[in-house]
Tab-separated table of C-alpha atoms and ligand atoms in Angstrom:
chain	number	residue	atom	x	y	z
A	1	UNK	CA	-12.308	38.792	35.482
A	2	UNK	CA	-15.907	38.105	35.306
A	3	UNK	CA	-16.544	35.671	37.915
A	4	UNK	CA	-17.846	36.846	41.178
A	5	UNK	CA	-15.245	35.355	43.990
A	6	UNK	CA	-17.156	37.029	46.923
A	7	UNK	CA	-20.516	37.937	46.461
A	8	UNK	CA	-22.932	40.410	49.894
A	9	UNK	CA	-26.352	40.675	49.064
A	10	UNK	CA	-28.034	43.138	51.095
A	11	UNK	CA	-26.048	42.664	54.086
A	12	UNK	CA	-27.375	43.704	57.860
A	13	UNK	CA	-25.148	43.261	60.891
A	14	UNK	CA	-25.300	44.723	64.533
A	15	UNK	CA	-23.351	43.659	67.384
A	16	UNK	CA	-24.682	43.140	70.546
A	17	UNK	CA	-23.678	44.093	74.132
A	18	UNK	CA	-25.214	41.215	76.176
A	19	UNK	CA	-23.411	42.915	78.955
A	20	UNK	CA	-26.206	46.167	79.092
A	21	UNK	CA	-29.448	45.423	80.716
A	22	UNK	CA	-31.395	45.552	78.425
A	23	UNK	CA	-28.926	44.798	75.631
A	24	UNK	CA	-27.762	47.167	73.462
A	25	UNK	CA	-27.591	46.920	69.498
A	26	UNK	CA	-25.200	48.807	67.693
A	27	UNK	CA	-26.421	48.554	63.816
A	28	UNK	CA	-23.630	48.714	62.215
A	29	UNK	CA	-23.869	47.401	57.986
A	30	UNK	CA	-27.317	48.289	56.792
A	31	UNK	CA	-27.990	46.342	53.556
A	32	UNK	CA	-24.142	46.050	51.735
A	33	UNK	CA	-24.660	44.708	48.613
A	34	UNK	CA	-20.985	44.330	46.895
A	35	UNK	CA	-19.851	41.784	44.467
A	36	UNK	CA	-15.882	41.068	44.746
A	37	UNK	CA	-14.774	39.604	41.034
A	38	UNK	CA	-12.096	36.651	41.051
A	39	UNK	CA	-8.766	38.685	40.006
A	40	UNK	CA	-9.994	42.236	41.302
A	41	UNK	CA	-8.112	44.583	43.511
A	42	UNK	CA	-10.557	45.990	45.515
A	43	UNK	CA	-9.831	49.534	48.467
A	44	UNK	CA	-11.745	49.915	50.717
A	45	UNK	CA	-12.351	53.289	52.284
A	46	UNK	CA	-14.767	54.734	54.777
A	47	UNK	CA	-14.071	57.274	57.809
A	48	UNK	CA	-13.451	55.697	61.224
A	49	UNK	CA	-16.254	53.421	62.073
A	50	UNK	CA	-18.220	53.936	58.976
A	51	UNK	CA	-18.031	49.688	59.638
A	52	UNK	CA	-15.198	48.584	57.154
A	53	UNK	CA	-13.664	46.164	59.631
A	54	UNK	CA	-16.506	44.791	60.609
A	55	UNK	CA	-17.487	44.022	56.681
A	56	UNK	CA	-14.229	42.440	56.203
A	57	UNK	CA	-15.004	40.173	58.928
A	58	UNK	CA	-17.962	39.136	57.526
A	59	UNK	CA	-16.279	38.074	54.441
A	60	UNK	CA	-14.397	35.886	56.856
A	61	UNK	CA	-17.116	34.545	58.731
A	62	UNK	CA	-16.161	35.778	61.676
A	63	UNK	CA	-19.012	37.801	61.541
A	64	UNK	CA	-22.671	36.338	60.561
A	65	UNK	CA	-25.197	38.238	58.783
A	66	UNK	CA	-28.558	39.209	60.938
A	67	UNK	CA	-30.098	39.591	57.389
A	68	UNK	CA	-29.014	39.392	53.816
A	69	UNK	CA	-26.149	37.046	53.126
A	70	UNK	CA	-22.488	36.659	52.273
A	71	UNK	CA	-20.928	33.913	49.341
A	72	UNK	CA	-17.453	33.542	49.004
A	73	UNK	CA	-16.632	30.971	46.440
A	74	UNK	CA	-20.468	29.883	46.035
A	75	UNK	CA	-20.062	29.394	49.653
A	76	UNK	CA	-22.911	30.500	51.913
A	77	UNK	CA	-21.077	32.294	55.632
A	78	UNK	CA	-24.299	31.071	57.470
A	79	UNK	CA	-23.266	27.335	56.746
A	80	UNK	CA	-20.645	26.296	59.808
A	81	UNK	CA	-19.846	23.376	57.252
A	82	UNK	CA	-18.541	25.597	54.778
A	83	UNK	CA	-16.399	27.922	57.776
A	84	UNK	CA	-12.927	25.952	57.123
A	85	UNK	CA	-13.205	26.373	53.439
A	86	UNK	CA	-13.768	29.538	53.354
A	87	UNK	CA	-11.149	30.426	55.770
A	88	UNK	CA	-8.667	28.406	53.433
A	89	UNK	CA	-9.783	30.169	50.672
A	90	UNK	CA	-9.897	34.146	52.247
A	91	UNK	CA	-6.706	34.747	54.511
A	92	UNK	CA	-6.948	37.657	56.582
A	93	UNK	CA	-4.014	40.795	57.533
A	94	UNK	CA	-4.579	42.929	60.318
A	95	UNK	CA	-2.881	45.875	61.091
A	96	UNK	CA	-0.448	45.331	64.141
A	97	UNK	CA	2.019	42.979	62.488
A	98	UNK	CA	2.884	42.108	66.349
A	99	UNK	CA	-0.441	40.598	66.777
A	100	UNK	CA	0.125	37.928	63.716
A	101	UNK	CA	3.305	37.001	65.006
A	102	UNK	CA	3.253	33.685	66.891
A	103	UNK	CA	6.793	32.070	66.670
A	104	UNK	CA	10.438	33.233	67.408
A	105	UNK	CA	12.042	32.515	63.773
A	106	UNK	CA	10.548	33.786	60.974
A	107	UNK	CA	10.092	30.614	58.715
A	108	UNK	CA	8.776	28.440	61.507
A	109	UNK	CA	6.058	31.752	62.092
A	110	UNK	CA	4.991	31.305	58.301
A	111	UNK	CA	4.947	26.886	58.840
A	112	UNK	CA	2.841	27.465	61.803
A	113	UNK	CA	-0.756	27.163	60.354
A	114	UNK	CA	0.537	24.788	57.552
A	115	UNK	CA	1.622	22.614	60.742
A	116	UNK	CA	-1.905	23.249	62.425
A	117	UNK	CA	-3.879	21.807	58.927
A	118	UNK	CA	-1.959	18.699	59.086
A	119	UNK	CA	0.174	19.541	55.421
A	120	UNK	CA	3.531	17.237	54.783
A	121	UNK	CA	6.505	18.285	56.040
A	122	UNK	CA	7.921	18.024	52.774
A	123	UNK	CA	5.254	20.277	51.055
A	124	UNK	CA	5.574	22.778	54.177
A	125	UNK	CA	9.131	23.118	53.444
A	126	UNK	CA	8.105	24.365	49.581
A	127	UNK	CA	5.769	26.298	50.630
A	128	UNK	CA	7.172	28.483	53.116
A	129	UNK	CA	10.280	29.395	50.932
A	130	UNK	CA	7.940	29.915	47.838
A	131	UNK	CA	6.102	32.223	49.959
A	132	UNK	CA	9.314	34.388	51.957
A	133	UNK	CA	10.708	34.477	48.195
A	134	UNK	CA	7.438	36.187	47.283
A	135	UNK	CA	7.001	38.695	49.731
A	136	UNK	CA	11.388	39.114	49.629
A	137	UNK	CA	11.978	37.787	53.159
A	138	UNK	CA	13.568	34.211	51.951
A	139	UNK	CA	17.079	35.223	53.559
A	140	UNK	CA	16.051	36.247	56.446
A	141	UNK	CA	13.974	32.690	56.850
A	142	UNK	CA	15.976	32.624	60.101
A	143	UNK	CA	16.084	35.364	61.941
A	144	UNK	CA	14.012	36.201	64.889
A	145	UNK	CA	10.569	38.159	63.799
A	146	UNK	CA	10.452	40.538	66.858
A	147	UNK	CA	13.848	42.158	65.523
A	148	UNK	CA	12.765	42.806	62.375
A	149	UNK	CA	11.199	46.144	60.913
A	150	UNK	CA	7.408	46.524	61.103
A	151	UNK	CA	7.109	46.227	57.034
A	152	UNK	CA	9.227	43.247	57.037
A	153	UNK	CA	7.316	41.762	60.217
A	154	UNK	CA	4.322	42.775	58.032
A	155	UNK	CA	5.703	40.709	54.606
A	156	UNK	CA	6.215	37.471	57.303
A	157	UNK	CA	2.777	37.784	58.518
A	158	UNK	CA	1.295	38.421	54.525
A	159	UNK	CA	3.926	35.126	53.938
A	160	UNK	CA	2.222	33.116	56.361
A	161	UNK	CA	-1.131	33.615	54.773
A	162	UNK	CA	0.258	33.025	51.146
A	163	UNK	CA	1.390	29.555	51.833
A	164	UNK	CA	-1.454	28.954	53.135
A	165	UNK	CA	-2.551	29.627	49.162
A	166	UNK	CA	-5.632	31.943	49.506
A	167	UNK	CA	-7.421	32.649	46.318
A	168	UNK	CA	-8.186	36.303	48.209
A	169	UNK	CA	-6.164	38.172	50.606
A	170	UNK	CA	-8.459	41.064	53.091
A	171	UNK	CA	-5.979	43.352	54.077
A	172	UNK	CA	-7.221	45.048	56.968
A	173	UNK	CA	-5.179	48.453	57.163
A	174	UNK	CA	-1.996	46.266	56.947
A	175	UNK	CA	0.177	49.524	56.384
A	176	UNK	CA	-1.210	51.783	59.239
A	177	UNK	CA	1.350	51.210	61.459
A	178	UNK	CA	4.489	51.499	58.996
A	179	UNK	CA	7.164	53.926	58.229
A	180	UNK	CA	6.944	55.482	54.109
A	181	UNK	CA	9.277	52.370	53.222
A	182	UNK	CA	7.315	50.165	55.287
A	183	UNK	CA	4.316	50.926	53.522
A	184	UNK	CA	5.809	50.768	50.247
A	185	UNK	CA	7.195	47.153	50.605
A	186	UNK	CA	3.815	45.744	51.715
A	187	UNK	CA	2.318	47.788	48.833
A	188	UNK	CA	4.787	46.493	46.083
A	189	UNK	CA	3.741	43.085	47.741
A	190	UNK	CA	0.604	43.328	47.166
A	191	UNK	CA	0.540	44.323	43.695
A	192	UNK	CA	2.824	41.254	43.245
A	193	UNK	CA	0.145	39.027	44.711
A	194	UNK	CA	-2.415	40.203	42.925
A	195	UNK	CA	-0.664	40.383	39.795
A	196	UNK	CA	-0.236	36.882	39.964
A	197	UNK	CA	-3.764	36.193	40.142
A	198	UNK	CA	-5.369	36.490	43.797
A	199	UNK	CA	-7.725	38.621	44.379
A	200	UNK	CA	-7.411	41.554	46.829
A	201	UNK	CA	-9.416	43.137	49.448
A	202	UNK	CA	-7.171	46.210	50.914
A	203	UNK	CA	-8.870	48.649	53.470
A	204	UNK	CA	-6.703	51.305	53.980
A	205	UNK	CA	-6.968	55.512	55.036
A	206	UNK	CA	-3.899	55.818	52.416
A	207	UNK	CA	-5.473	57.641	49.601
A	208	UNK	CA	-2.481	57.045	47.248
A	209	UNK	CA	-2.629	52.972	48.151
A	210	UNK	CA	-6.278	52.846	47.121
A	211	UNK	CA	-5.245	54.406	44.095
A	212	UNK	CA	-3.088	52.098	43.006
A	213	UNK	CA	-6.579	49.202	43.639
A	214	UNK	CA	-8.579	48.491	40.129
A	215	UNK	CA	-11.803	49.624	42.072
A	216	UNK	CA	-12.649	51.922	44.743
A	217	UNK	CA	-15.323	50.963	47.329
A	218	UNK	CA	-16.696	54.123	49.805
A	219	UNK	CA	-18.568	52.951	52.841
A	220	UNK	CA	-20.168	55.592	54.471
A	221	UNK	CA	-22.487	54.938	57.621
A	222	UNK	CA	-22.500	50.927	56.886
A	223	UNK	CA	-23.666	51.688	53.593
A	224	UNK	CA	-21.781	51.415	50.157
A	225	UNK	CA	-22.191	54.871	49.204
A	226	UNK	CA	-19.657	54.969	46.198
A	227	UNK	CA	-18.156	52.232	43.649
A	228	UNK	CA	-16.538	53.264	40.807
A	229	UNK	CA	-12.462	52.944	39.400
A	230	UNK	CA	-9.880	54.938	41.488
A	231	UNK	CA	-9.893	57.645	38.735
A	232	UNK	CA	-13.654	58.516	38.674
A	233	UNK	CA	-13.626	58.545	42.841
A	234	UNK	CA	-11.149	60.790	43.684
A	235	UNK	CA	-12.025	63.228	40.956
A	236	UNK	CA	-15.774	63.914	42.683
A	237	UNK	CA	-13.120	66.006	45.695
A	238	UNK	CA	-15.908	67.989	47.453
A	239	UNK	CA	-17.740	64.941	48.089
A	240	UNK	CA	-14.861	63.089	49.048
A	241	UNK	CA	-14.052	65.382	51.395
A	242	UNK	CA	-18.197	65.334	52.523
A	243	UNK	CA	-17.417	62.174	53.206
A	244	UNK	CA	-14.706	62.830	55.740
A	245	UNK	CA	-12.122	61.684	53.617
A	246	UNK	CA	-9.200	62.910	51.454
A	247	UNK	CA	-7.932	62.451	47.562
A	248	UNK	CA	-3.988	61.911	46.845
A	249	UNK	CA	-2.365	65.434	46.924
A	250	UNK	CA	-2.196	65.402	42.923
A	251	UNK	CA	-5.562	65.200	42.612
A	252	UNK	CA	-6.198	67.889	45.468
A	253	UNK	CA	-3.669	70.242	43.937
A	254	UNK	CA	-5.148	69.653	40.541
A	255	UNK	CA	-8.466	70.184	42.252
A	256	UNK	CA	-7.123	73.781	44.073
A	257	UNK	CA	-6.049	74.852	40.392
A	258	UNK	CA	-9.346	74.013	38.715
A	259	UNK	CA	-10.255	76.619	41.893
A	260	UNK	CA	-8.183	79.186	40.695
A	261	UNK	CA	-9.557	78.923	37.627
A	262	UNK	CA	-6.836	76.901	35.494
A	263	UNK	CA	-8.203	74.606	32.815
A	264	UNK	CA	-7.092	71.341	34.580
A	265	UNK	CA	-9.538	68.366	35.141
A	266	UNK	CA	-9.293	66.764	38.552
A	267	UNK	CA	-8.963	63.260	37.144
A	268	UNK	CA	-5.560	62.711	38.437
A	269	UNK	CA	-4.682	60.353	40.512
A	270	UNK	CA	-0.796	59.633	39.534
A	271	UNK	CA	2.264	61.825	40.379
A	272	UNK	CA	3.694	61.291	36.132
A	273	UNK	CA	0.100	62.387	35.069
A	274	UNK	CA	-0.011	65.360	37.256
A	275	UNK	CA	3.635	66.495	35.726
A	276	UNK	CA	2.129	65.968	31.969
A	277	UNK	CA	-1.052	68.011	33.203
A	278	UNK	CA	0.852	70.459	34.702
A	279	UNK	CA	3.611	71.015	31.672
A	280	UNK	CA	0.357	71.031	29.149
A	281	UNK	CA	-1.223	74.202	31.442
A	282	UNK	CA	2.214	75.675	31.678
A	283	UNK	CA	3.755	75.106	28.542
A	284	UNK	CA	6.922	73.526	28.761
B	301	ATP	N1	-17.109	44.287	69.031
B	301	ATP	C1	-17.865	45.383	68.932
B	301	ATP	N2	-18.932	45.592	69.751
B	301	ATP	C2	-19.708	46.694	69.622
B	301	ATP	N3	-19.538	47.641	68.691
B	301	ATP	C3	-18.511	47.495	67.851
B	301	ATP	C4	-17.606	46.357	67.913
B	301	ATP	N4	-16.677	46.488	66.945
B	301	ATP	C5	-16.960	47.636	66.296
B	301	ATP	N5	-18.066	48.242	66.835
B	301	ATP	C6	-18.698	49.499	66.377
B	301	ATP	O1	-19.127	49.285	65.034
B	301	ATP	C7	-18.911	50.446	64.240
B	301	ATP	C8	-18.075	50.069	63.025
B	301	ATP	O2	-16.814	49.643	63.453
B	301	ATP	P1	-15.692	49.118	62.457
B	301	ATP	O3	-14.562	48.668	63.283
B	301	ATP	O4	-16.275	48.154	61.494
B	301	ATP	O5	-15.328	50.477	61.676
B	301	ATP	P2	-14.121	50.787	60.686
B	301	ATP	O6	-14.717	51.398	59.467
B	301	ATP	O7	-13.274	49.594	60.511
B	301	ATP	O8	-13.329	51.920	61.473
B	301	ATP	P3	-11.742	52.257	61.533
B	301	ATP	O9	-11.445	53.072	60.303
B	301	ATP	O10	-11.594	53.065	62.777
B	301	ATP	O11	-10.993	50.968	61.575
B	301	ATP	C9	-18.258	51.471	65.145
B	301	ATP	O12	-19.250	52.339	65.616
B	301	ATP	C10	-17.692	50.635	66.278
B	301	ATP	O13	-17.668	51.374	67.465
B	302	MG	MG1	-11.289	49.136	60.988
C-alpha cells in the first residue's frame, strides 16, 4: 500500500464555452494535488459542482490539465500515446446504469469492449463469466439487461469494466440512482473488488458508503479541502455541515448528544459502535 497508482500535482482545469462571444471560462479545479495509493479505497465527496466529476475525468484523460499534471501508473494524461493504457488500466462507472448499457443480453453487454480490443474468443469467454461470477450476475449471463433491476443493471455495467481487468475502478456516483438494496449490492461489490486488490475511486453523496472507503477526500470549490480516514472526517460535524454536506446519522446523533451535554465523542461512524457507545453512556 505504498505505491502511488494515480498521482495530481497541482491540478488546474476550466472548460471552455467556444460557443459565447467572447468565450467563457468556467475555472473549475484550482491546483488538486492528491496522490491515489495502489490498493486504496478512496470517497470522494464535495457538494454539487464543487468539480468531483470533472476530477474523475481527468484521471481518465478525458479531461487534460490547463496546468499541473495528472500520472496514473507513471503515466503522464498529457501524452495521447499513453491515452489507451491508461484507459485499460482506470475503467470508469457512471451513474445511469442505462447509459453503460450497449447490448440486449447481458453477457454479450460485458464481451462488448473485450470484442472492440481485439481479445480471443476463447479468453473473452473466461473473462466475462469470471467477471458476472464476481459481481453475482453469472446466472443471469442471459437475460436481457433492460429487464433487469437498476443495481443488477449496475453490477453488468461494473462486470463489463472488470473483465476488462482495471487495476482502478472511478466510480462516479454509481449508486445515485438505486433503491436501499440496489445500493447495497453495488456497495458489497465494491468492497469485493477492492478487497481483492484494485484500487477504488468512489464519488458518492452517500455518507454511510464513504464510510465504509479507507480514506475520505472533501473537495470543496475545486480545491481538496479535507483528507483524512473516514473516522477523523465525519467527526469534525460543524464543518462538515459548513461544507454543505452531511455525516452518517450515528455520527450526527452522537454529535446531537455531545450537544446535550452527554460524554460521547463524535468519532462514530458505524451503526455496532454507536450501540457500544450508547450502552457505555447508558449503562446496560
Ligand atoms: N461540460 C461543461 N462545460 C462547462 N461547465 C461545466 C461542464 N461540466 C461541468 N461544468 C461546471 O463545472 C463545475 C463542476 O462540475 P462537476 O460536474 O465536476 O461537479 P460535481 O462535483 O461532479 O457535481 P455533482 O455533485 O452535481 O455531480 C460546475 O460548476 C459545472 O456547472
Ligand atoms: Mg458529478
Amino acid at each position: 500500500m505504498s505505491e502511488n497508482f494515480i498521482e495530481i500535482k497541482d491540478l488546474r482545469f476550466s472548460y471552455i464555452n467556444d460557443l459565447e462571444e467572447p468565450p467563457v471560462k468556467t475555472e473549475v479545479l484550482k491546483g488538486v494535488t492528491l496522490n491515489i495509493k495502489k490498493g486504496e479505497f478512496l470517497a470522494v465527496l464535495g457538494h454539487n459542482g464543487s468539480g468531483k466529476s470533472t476530477l474523475a475525468k481527468c484521471i481518465n484523460a478525458i479531461n487534460l490539465p490547463e496546468a499541473g499534471g495528472v500520472f496514473v501508473d507513471g503515466m503522464d494524461t498529457l501524452d495521447e500515446d499513453n491515452l489507451l493504457p491508461i484507459r485499460q488500466r482506470v475503467g470508469m462507472v457512471f451513474q445511469n446504469p442505462d447509459n453503460q448499457i450497449v447490448a440486449t443480453i447481458v453477457e454479450e453487454d460485458v464481451a462488448f469492449a473485450l470484442e472492440n480490443m481485439g481479445v480471443e474468443p476463447a479468453e473473452i469467454r473466461r473473462r466475462v463469466d469470471e467477471a458476472l461470477k464476481t459481481v453475482g450476475m453469472y446466472e443471469y449471463r442471459l437475460h436481457a439487461p433492460h429487464k433487469l433491476s437498476g443495481g443488477q443493471k449496475q453490477r453488468v455495467a461494473i462486470a463489463g469494466i472488470i473483465a476488462m481487468r482495471p487495476d482502478c475502478i472511478l466510480l462516479d456516483e454509481p449508486t445515485a440512482m438505486l433503491d436501499p438494496k440496489g445500493r447495497e449490492e453495488v456497495m458489497k461489490t465494491i468492497k469485493l473488488l477492492n478487497s481483492q486488490g484494485v484500487t477504488i475511486v468512489l464519488i458518492t453523496h452517500y455518507m454511510e458508503e464513504a464510510a465504509q472507503a479507507d480514506r475520505v477526500v472533501v473537495i470543496d470549490g475545486g480545491e481538496v479541502v479535507m483528507d483524512d480516514v473516514p473516522r477523523k472526517i465525519f467527526s469534525q460535524v460543524e464543518k462538515m455541515k459548513e461544507l454543505g454536506l452531511d455525516v452518517p446519522q450515528v455520527t450526527e446523533l452522537a454529535w446531537e448528544l455531545q450537544k446535550a451535554g452527554f460524554d460521547i465523542s463524535t468519532e462514530i461512524i458505524d451503526e455496532d459502535e454507536c450501540v457500544e457507545k450508547l450502552a457505555e453512556l447508558f449503562g446496560k
